[in-house]
Coordinates of C-alpha atoms and ligand atoms in Angstrom, one line a residue:
X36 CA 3.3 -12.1 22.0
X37 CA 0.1 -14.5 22.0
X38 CA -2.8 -13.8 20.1
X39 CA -4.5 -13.6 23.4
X40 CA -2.8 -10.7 24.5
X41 CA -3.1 -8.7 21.9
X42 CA -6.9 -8.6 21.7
X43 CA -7.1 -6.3 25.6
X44 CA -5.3 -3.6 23.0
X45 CA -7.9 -3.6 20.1
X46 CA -8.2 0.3 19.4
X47 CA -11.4 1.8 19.5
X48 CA -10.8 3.1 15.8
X49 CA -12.2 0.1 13.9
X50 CA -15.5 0.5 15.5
X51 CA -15.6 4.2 15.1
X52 CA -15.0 3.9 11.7
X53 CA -17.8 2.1 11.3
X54 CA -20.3 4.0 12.9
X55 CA -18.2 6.9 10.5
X56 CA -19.5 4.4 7.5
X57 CA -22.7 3.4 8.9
X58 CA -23.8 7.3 8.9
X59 CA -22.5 8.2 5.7
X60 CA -24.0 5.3 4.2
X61 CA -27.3 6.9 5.3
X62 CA -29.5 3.7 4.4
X63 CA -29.2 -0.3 3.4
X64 CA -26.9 -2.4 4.2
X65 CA -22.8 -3.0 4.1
X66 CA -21.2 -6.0 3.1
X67 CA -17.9 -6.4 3.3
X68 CA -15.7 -9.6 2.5
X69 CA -12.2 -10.3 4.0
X70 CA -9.8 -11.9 1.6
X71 CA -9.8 -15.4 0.9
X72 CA -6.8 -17.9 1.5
X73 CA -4.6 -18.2 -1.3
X74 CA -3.4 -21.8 -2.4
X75 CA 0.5 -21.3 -3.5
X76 CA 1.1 -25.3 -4.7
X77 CA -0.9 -28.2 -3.8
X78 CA -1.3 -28.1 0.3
X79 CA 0.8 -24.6 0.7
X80 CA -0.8 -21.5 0.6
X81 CA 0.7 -17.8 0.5
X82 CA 1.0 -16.2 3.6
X83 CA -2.6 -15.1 4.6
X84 CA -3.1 -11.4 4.1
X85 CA -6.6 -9.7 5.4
X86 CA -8.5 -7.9 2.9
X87 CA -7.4 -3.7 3.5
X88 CA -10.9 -2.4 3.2
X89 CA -12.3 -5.4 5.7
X90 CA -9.5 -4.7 7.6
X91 CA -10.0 -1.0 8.1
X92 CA -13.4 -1.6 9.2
X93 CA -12.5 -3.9 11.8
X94 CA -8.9 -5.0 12.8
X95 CA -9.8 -8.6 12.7
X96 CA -6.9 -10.6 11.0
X97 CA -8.7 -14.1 10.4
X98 CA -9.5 -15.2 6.8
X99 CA -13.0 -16.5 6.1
X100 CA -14.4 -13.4 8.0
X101 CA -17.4 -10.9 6.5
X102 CA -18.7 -7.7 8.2
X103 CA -22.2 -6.7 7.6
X104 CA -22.6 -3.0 8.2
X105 CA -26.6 -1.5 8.7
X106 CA -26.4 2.0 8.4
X107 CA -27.6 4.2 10.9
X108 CA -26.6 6.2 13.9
X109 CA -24.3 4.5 15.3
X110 CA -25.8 1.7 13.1
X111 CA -24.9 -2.2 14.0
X112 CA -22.5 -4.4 13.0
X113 CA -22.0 -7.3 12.8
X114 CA -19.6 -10.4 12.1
X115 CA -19.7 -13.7 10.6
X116 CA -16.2 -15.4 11.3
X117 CA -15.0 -19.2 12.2
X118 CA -16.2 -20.6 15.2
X119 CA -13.9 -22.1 17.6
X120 CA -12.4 -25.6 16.3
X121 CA -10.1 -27.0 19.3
X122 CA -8.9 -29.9 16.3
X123 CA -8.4 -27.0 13.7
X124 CA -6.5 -24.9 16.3
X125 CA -3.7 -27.7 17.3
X126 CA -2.9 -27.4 13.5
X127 CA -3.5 -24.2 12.5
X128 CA -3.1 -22.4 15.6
X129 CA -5.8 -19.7 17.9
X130 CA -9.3 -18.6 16.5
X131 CA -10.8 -16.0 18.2
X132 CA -14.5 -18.0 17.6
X133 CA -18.1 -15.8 18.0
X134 CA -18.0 -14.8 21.5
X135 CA -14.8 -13.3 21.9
X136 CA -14.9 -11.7 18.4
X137 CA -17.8 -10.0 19.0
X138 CA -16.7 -8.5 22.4
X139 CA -13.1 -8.1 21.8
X140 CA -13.3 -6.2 18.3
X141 CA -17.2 -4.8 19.6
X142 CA -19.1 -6.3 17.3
X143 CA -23.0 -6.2 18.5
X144 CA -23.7 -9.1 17.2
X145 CA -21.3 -12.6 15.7
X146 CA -22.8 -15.7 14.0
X147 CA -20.6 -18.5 12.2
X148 CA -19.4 -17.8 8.7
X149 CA -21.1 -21.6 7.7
X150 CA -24.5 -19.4 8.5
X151 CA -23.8 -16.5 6.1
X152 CA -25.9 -18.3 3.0
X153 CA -28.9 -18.6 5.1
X154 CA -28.8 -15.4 7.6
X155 CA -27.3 -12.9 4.9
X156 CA -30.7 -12.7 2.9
X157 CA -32.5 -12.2 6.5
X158 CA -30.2 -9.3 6.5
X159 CA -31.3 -7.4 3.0
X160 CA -34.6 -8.3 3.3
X161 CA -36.2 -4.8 3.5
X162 CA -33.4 -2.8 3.3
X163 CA -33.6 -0.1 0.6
X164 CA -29.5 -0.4 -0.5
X165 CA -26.9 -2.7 -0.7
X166 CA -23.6 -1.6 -0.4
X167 CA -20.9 -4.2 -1.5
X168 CA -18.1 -4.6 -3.4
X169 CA -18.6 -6.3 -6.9
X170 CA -16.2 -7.4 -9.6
X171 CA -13.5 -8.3 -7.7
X172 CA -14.0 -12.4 -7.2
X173 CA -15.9 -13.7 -8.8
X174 CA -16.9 -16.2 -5.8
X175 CA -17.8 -13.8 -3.9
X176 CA -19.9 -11.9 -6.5
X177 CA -21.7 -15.3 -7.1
X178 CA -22.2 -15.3 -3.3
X179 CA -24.0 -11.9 -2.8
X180 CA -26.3 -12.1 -5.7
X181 CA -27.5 -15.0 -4.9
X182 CA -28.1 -13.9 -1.8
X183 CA -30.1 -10.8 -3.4
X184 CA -32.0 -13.3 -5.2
X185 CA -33.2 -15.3 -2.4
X186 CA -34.3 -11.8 -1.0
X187 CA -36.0 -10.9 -4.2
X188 CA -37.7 -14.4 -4.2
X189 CA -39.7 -13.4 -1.3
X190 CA -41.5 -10.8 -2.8
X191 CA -44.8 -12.5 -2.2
X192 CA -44.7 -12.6 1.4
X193 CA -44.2 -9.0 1.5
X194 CA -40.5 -9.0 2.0
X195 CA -38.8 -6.5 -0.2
X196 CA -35.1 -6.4 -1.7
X197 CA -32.6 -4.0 -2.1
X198 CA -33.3 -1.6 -5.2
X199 CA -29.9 0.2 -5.5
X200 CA -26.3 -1.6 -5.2
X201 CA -24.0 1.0 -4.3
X202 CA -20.0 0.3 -4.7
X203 CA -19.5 0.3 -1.1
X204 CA -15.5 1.7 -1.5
X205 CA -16.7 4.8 -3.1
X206 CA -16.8 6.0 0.8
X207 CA -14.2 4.0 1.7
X208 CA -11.8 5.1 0.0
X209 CA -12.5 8.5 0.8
X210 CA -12.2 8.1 4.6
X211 CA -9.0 5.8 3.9
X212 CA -7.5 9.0 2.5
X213 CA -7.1 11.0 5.4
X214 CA -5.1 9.1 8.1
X215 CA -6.1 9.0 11.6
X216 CA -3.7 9.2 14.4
X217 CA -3.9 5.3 15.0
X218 CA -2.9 4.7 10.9
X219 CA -0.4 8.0 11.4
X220 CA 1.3 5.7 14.0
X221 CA 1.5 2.5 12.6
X222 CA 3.2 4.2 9.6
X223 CA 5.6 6.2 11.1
X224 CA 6.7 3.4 12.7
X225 CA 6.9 0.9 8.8
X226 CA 9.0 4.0 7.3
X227 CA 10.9 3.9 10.3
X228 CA 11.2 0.0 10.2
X229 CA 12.2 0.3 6.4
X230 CA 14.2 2.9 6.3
X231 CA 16.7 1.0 9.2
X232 CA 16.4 -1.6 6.2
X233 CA 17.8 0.5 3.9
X234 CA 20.6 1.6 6.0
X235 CA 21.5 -2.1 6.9
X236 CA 21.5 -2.8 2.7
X237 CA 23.5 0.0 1.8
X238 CA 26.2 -1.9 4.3
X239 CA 25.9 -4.9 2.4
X240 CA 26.6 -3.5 -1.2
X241 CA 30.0 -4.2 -3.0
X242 CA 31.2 -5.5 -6.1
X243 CA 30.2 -9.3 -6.6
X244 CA 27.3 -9.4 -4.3
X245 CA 24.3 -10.8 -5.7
X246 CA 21.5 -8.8 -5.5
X247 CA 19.3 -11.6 -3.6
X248 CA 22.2 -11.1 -0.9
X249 CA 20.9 -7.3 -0.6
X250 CA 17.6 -8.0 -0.4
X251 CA 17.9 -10.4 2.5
X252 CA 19.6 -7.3 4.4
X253 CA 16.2 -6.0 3.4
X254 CA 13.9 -8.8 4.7
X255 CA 16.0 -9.5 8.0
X256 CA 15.5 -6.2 9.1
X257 CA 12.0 -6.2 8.1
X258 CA 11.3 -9.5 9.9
X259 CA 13.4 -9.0 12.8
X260 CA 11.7 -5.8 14.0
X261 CA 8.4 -7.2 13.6
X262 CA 7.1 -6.4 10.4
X263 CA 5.0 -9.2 8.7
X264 CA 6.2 -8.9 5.4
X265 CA 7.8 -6.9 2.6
X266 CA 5.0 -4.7 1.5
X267 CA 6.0 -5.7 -1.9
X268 CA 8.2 -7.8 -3.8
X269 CA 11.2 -5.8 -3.4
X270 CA 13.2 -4.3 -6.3
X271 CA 16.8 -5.0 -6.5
X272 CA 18.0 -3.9 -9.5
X273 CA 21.8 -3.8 -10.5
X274 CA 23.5 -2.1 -13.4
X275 CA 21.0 -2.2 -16.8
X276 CA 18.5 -4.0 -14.2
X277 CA 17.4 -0.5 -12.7
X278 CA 16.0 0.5 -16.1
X279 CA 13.5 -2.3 -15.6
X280 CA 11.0 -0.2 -13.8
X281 CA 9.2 -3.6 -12.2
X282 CA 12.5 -5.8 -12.0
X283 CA 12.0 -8.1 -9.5
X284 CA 14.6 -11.4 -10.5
X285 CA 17.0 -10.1 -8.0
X286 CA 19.2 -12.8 -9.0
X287 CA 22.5 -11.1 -11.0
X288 CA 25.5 -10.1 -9.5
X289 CA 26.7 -6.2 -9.0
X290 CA 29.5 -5.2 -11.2
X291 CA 31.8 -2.5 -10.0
X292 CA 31.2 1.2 -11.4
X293 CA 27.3 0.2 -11.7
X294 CA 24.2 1.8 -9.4
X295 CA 22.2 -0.2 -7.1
X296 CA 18.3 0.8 -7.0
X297 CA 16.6 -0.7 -4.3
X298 CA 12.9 -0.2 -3.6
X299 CA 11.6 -1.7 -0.7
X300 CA 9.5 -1.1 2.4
X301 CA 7.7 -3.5 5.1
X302 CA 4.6 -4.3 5.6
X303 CA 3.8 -3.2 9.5
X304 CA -0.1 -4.3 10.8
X305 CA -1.3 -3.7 7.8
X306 CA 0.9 -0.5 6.0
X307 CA 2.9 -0.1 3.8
X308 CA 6.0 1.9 3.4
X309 CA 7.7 2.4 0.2
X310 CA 10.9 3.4 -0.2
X311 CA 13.5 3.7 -2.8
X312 CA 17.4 4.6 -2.6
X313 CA 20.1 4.4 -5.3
X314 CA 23.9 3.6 -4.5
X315 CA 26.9 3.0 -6.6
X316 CA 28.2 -0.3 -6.4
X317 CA 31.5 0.4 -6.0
X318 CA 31.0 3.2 -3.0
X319 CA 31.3 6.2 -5.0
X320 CA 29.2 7.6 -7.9
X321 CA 31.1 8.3 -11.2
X322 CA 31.0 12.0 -12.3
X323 CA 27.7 11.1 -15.1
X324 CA 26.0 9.3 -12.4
X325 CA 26.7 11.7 -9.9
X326 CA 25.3 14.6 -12.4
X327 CA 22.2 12.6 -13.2
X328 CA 21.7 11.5 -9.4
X329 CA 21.7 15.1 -8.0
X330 CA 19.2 15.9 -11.0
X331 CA 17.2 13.5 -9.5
X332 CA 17.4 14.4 -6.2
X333 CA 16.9 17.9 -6.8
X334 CA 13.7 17.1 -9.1
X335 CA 12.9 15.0 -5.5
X336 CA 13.1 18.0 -3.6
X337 CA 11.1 20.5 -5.4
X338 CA 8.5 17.7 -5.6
X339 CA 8.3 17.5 -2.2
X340 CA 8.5 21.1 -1.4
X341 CA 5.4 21.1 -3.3
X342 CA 3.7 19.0 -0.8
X343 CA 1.5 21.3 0.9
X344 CA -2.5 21.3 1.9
X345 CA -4.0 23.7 -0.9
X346 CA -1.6 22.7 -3.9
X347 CA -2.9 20.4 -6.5
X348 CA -2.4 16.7 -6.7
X349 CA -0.2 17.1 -9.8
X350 CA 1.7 20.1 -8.2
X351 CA 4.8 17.7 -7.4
X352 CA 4.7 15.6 -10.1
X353 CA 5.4 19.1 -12.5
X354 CA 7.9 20.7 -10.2
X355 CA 9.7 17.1 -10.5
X356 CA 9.2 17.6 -13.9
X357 CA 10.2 20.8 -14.6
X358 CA 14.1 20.0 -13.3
X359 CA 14.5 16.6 -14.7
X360 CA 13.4 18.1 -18.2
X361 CA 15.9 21.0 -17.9
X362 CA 18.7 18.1 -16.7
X363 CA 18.0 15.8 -19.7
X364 CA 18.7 19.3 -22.1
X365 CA 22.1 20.4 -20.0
X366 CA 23.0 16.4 -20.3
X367 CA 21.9 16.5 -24.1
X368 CA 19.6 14.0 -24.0
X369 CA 16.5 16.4 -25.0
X370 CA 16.7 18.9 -27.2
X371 CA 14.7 22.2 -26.8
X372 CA 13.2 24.6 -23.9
X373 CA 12.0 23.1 -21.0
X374 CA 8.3 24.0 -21.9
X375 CA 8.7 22.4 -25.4
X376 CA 10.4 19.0 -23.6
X377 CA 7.2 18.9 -21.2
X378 CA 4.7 19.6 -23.7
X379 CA 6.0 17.4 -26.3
X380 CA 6.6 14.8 -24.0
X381 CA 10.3 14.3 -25.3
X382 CA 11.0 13.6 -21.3
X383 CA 8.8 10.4 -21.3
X384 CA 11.8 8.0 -23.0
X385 CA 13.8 9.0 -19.6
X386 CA 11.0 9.1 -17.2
X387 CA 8.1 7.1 -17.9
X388 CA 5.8 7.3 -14.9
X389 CA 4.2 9.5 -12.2
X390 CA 6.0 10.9 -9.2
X391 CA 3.9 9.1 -6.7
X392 CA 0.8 7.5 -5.7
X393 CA -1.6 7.4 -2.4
X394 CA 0.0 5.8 0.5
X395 CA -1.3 3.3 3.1
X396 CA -3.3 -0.3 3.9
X397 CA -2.3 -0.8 0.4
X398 CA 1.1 0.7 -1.3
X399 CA -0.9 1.9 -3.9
X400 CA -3.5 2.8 -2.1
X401 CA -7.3 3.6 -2.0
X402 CA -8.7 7.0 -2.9
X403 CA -9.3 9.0 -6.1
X404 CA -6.9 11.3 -8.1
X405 CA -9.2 13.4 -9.4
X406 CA -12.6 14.8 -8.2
X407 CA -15.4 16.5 -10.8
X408 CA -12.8 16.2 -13.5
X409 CA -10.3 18.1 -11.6
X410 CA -6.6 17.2 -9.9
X411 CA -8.0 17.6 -5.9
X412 CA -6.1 19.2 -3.5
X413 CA -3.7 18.2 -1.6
X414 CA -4.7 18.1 2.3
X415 CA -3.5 17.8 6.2
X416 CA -3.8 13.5 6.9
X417 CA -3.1 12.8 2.8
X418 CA 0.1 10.0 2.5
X419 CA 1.5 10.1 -1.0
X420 CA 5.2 9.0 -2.5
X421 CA 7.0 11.2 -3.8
X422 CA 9.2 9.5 -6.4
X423 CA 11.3 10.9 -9.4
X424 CA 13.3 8.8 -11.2
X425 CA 15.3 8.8 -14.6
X426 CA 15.8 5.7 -16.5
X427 CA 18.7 5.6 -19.3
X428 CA 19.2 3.1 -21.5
X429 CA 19.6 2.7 -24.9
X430 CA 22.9 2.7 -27.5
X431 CA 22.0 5.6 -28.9
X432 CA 23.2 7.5 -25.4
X433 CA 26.2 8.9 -24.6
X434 CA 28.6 5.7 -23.0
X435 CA 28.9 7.8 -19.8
X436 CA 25.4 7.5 -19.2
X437 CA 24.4 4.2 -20.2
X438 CA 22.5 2.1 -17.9
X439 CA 21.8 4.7 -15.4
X440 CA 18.4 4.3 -13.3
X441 CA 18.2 6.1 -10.8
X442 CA 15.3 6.4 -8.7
X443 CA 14.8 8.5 -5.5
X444 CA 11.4 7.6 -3.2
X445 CA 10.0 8.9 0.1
X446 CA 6.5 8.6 1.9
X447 CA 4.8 12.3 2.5
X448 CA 2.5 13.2 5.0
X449 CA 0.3 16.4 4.3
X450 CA 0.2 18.8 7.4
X451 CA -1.6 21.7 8.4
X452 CA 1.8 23.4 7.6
X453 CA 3.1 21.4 5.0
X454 CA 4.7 18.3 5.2
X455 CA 6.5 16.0 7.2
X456 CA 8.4 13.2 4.9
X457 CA 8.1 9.8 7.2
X458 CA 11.4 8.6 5.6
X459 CA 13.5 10.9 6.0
X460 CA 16.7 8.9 8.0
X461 CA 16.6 6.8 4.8
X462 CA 20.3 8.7 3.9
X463 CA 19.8 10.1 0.1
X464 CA 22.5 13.1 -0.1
X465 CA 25.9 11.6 -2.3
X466 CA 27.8 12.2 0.7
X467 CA 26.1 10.6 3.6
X468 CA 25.7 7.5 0.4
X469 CA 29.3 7.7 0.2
X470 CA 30.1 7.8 3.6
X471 CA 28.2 5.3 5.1
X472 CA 29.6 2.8 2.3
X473 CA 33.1 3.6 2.8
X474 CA 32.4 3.2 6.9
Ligands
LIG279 N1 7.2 0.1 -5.0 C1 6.1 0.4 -5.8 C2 6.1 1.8 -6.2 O1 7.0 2.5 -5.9 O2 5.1 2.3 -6.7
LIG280 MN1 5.9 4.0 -4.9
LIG281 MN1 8.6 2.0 -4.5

C-alpha cells in the first residue's frame, strides 16, 4: 500500500492524546523531538525508527519531525517536519510536506523543520513552562537551550522565558501505561504475528541447524505478514548459549539432546511483542530437562495467575518465585526452605532477573514500577511480560542438568476480570512442543 493511502486512515487517537497532554500539562509549552536518522557505515544508515514518545503523540513516521505541544483545552499543536522536495523524493521516496501533514495527522498549524531555530523561541517566549525531554542527545539538548536562551535574551523588551523545565515523559509515560483500544489492536495483532513466528521456528529445529537458520524462520514470518522489524535482536540460543541471558551471535550449530531458547517478537506500527519459547533440539525433552521445563512453566503460570487489577506489581514476580525456589531444592540445587532460598537469595545463581517488564511502543516500555515508594498496582489496560526462566550452568551441577536455560515468555494484558495473555497460540505445554516437532 502507498504512503498516500494510508494517510485517509490516520486514527483520531494521536490528536486526542494530545489534547489528553495538552490539559494535564495545565501550562507552558511541549516539545517533543522525533528520533534522528542513524548512520550504520559511511552512506548507509539503520533502518529509520520514529521516536515512541513522538510517535504516540502523533503517528507521523518521518525523521527530522518535532511536535510543539501548548497546553490548554484542547490546546494547539503544532508540527515542524520536511517540506516537500520533488529531487529528495525520486531518491528517497514520498514526504508528506506542511500542508498535508498538518491536515492529514490534524495538526493546527505546520512550518518547515529548517524554521525550528528561529520560530521555536517565538514559541516559549511568555510561556511559564517548558516541558521537554533532556539528557537524551545531546544535539538535541544543545538545540532547546539554546533556544531558551534566545528567549531569556529578550528579557529587555518585556518578553519573558520559561521558569520551570518539566521532564515532559513524566505524563507520558503514565498515559502510555494504560493502552487504548487503537494500541490494544495493533498488539494483539504483533503477538499474533509473532507467535505464527514461533510456530514456523519450532518446524525448522533439528540437530545441525544453525541457529541463524532459525532465526530466519523468525524474520520471514515477521516480514512477510507485514511487520517492520524484529522488535529486537532476536535470541537464538542453542545448548550452553541459552545461559547467556543477552546472546545474540546466533551463529553455532544445534547439537542433538540440547534446548533451543528463542526470544523473539515483531515489531508491528510501532509495538512490540516479546515472546520466548524453549524446545529440545532433538524433538523431545530429556527427563532433567523435562523436570526443569515444567518447573518453569508452572512458575509461568502462577505468575500469570497473579495477573489481576488490584494485585501488586511484584505479585507475579514472587508467585514465579516461590515454585522455582521450591524446584531448585526438589532438584538439589538449593539447599533449605523455600522462605530461606528467597530471602537469602540462594535462587539468584539460577534465576538472575525479573519476571517481566512493561509492554508496548517500546519492549521495555515506558511507565514507572513503583509509585510513593510503593510496588503500584496492577490495573485493567496495563501490558506486562511475564517471563520465568532458569539458567543452569556451571561444573559444579549435576551432568543431567548442565547447560539447561530455559526460559518461558508471554505478553499480559490486565482486564477488568483479570487477564487475557495476547500470546497464548505460541504452543508451551511439552506435548503440543513435542508434537508439533515430530509432525
Ligand atoms: N526480549 C527482551 C526481554 O525479554 O526482556
Ligand atoms: Mn521480555
Ligand atoms: Mn523476551
Amino acid at each position: 500500500m502507498m504512503q498516500t493511502e494510508i494517510a485517509s486512515t490516520i486514527p483520531a487517537v494521536y490528536a486526542e492524546r494530545r489534547a489528553r497532554l495538552a490539559q494535564l500539562m495545565q501550562r507552558g509549552v511541549a516539545v517533543v523531538p522525533t528520533a534522528p536518522e542513524q548512520a550504520r557505515s559511511r552512506d548507509s544508515h539503520y533502518p529509520y525508527r520514529y521516536d515512541s514518545y513522538f510517535y504516540y503523540l502523533t503517528g507521523f513516521p518521518e525523521p527530522e519531525a518535532v511536535l510543539v505541544l501548548v497546553a490548554g483545552d484542547p490546546g494547539r499543536s503544532i508540527l515542524f517536519c520536511r517540506d516537500k522536495d520533488a529531487e529528495r523524493e525520486i531518491w528517497d521516496g514520498f514526504r508528506y510536506g506542511l500542508e498535508r501533514a498538518r491536515t492529514e495527522f490534524h495538526f493546527d498549524e505546520s512550518h518547515s523543520i529548517s524554521e525550528l531555530d528561529t520560530v521555536l523561541p517565538k514559541l516559549l517566549g511568555d510561556q511559564s513552562a517548558l516541558h521537554c525531554h533532556l539528557g537524551s542527545d545531546g544535539r538535541w539538548d544543545e538545540r532547546v537551550l539554546k533556544a531558551l536562551n534566545a528567549v531569556r535574551a529578550q528579557a529587555r523588551t518585556g518578553v519573558t522565558a520559561p521558569a520551570a523545565i518539566y521532564d515532559v515523559r513524566a505524563l507520558l509515560d503514565e498515559m502510555r501505561l494504560f493502552k487504548d483500544a487503537h494500541e490494544l489492536a495493533i498488539m494483539r495483532r504483533a503477538a499474533q504475528i509473532s507467535t505464527d513466528a514461533h510456530r514456523r521456528a519450532i518446524c525448522a529445529v533439528k540437530p545441525g541447524r544453525a541457529e541463524y537458520e532459525i532465526e530466519a524462520e523468525l524474520l520471514h514470518e515477521f516480514r512477510r505478514r507485514g511487520a517492520q522489524a524484529p522488535a529486537y535482536t532476536s535470541i537464538v540460543a542453542g545448548g550452553a548459549n541459552a545461559c547467556v541471558l543477552h546472546y545474540v551471535s546466533n551463529d553455532a550449530v544445534l547439537n542433538a539432546g540440547d534446548l533451543l531458547l528463542v526470544d523473539a517478537g515483531c515489531e508491528l506500527d510501532g509495538y512490540a511483542a516479546d515472546i520466548t519459547r524453549t524446545y529440545p533440539v532433538s524433538g523431545r525433552f530429556t527427563p532433567a530437562q523435562r523436570d526443569v521445563y515444567q518447573m518453569v512453566l508452572a512458575a509461568q503460570g502462577a505468575a500469570i495467575a497473579a495477573v489481576r487489577p488490584g494485585a501488586a506489581w511484584t505479585a507475579p514476580h514472587d508467585a514465579a518465585l516461590r515454585v522455582l525456589a521450591q524446584g531448585l531444592i526438589d532438584f538439589g540445587l538449593c539447599q533449605g526452605s523455600v522462605d530461606k532460598v528467597i530471602e537469602a537469595g540462594d535462587y539468584k545463581r539460577f534465576y538472575m532477573h525479573r519476571t517481566g517488564h512493561w509492554l508496548g511502543l517500546d519492549v521495555h516500555d515506558a511507565g514507572d514500577y513503583k509509585r510513593d515508594g510503593q510496588w503500584r498496582e496492577l490495573k485493567p489496560g496495563m501490558v506486562l511480560t511475564v517471563e520465568p526462566g532458569c539458567y543452569i550452568r556451571g561444573d559444579d551441577v549435576p551432568p543431567q542438568f548442565a547447560n539447561t536455560g530455559i526460559r518461558i515468555e508471554d505478553d499480559v494484558l490486565v482486564t477488568a476480570s483479570g487477564n487475557e495473555v495476547l500470546t497464548h497460540a505460541a504452543p508451551k505445554s511439552v506435548q503440543d512442543i513435542e508434537a508439533l516437532m515430530r509432525g
